[in-house]
Steps between C-alpha positions, in 0.01 A plus 500: 500500500125505559357335810295257292826375348634414844186322617276418208124519556196454278372857492212410271376255761542755777285757317260226381531591133590300187832527322329686216359772727506855367650798683150604609429147625815515711406839641147386586625179659747692714223732621281204595780317682607806699142559603467142626834475677549856627651471852264763645212254465670248727611715793267314737618154389762288670870561441523180296230618261653849473841354408343277238314796349816712507697235308220468248495878450877505443462240224219700342715814496795311349277359227365845424848655480609246239188453289404867472830581326505372138877439494507327840201291400667395175812391688286321756299322228819355355590354836139389548497305172844357565400368841172365366684323219756355742226373727315345209812320377546337840145367513452385140715373218326724252654842498227695325435779743232739381599862446212600725515334842178394672322726743644483852304323774290706734672601825350403835212718618592798718443478876162620621525856633341583837186714530568874489220734618493861376285744703307794359591689821756430770399772748150596614430790735137537607587840647356656815147377564239475773526209738250223435445582131565244225733571208561259211724477195608239242840382380550315172768230494642342185717189494782530244687188611419130516169352602377484859240292682433708812481864612595601854496846660692566822499803725803643680711227666308240293181543702178372346271766651493873572285703740443783256564366147307227318609334174275332245648309204298483179637176354581499127381239253859381448852589611572708191207737553534815715311489828383754755557547872247717683622684812253628760639721779332613822687695764331437834684741730512877465828680429688177418739403219448158341740324261541154353737331257308249289684219322326344199640152438433290188581134571545208262448192717612269221850648467538664841568836335350826617507867412432789736418870487445751781239773552527768769169626639448788743211688659473771764196602704452867580438650847144520629315829519260576786200365312674171413607461863142543617367160605138410575566502874660844485219631282237379748694653787516839331133483409420433865709795613334727245154378604573566867636843415193587296276376782678718753483796267127443455437494873720804553305697240170378642607586855611845389162555334309405816727718709434792269124446531521491881709817508250677278209390721673622814581827335140542387360428845738739676426780257129439467415844649690671225283337238170584675 
């Protein structure tokens, strides 16, 4: 015995289609309903909402199993007409039930899904760079869930600031448009590894729902060479040492020259007779 025989349900109402729907209409309606009520879209909702969605999805699947099969649908239609006729006879004295029952009423609207951000990149490595240099990149974020009213970005441990990484949000025109986050990194110390875990949070203040996504960011500064370690004070000190050294060398050369002249004069005087 089929499950619908044990607990009868209006499968046309569940799929939101008329009694006269074609096989293609049934297939299209099933695709639409499964897209709306797929449980994966409600993972961030409360347990109460998830259970309600799960029950709705079970009904949709039962309706599809019966109505997609011509023989099962024919058997179901007999029961459908019989129940409709029985209901009509209880509410009116005229038993002239139409062969085509009216369209079923619309079901209640589905619960609003929470925001769901999708990142273009989830890991950014700026590589090994010089300390004190700026490095920037962009991340595109698309919301595939429900609407949001606010964007928040948190650093590791939900901090609002970082010593080496700055975040700039380029706000979209509406919550369905992709938006951009610009990251600017600057490693201040030499030979240091920097890392942050950014959390992008889309918040709907009206419903209290929120959706989050995480980005890991890292940067490493390379060791200094001798030229990069050279400060202004050290440069002036070495220039002073070189200047003093050159001055001493100058006076040594000059002194040696004068000494040579004196020696030559003495030699000339002592050997003057030899030249006469």
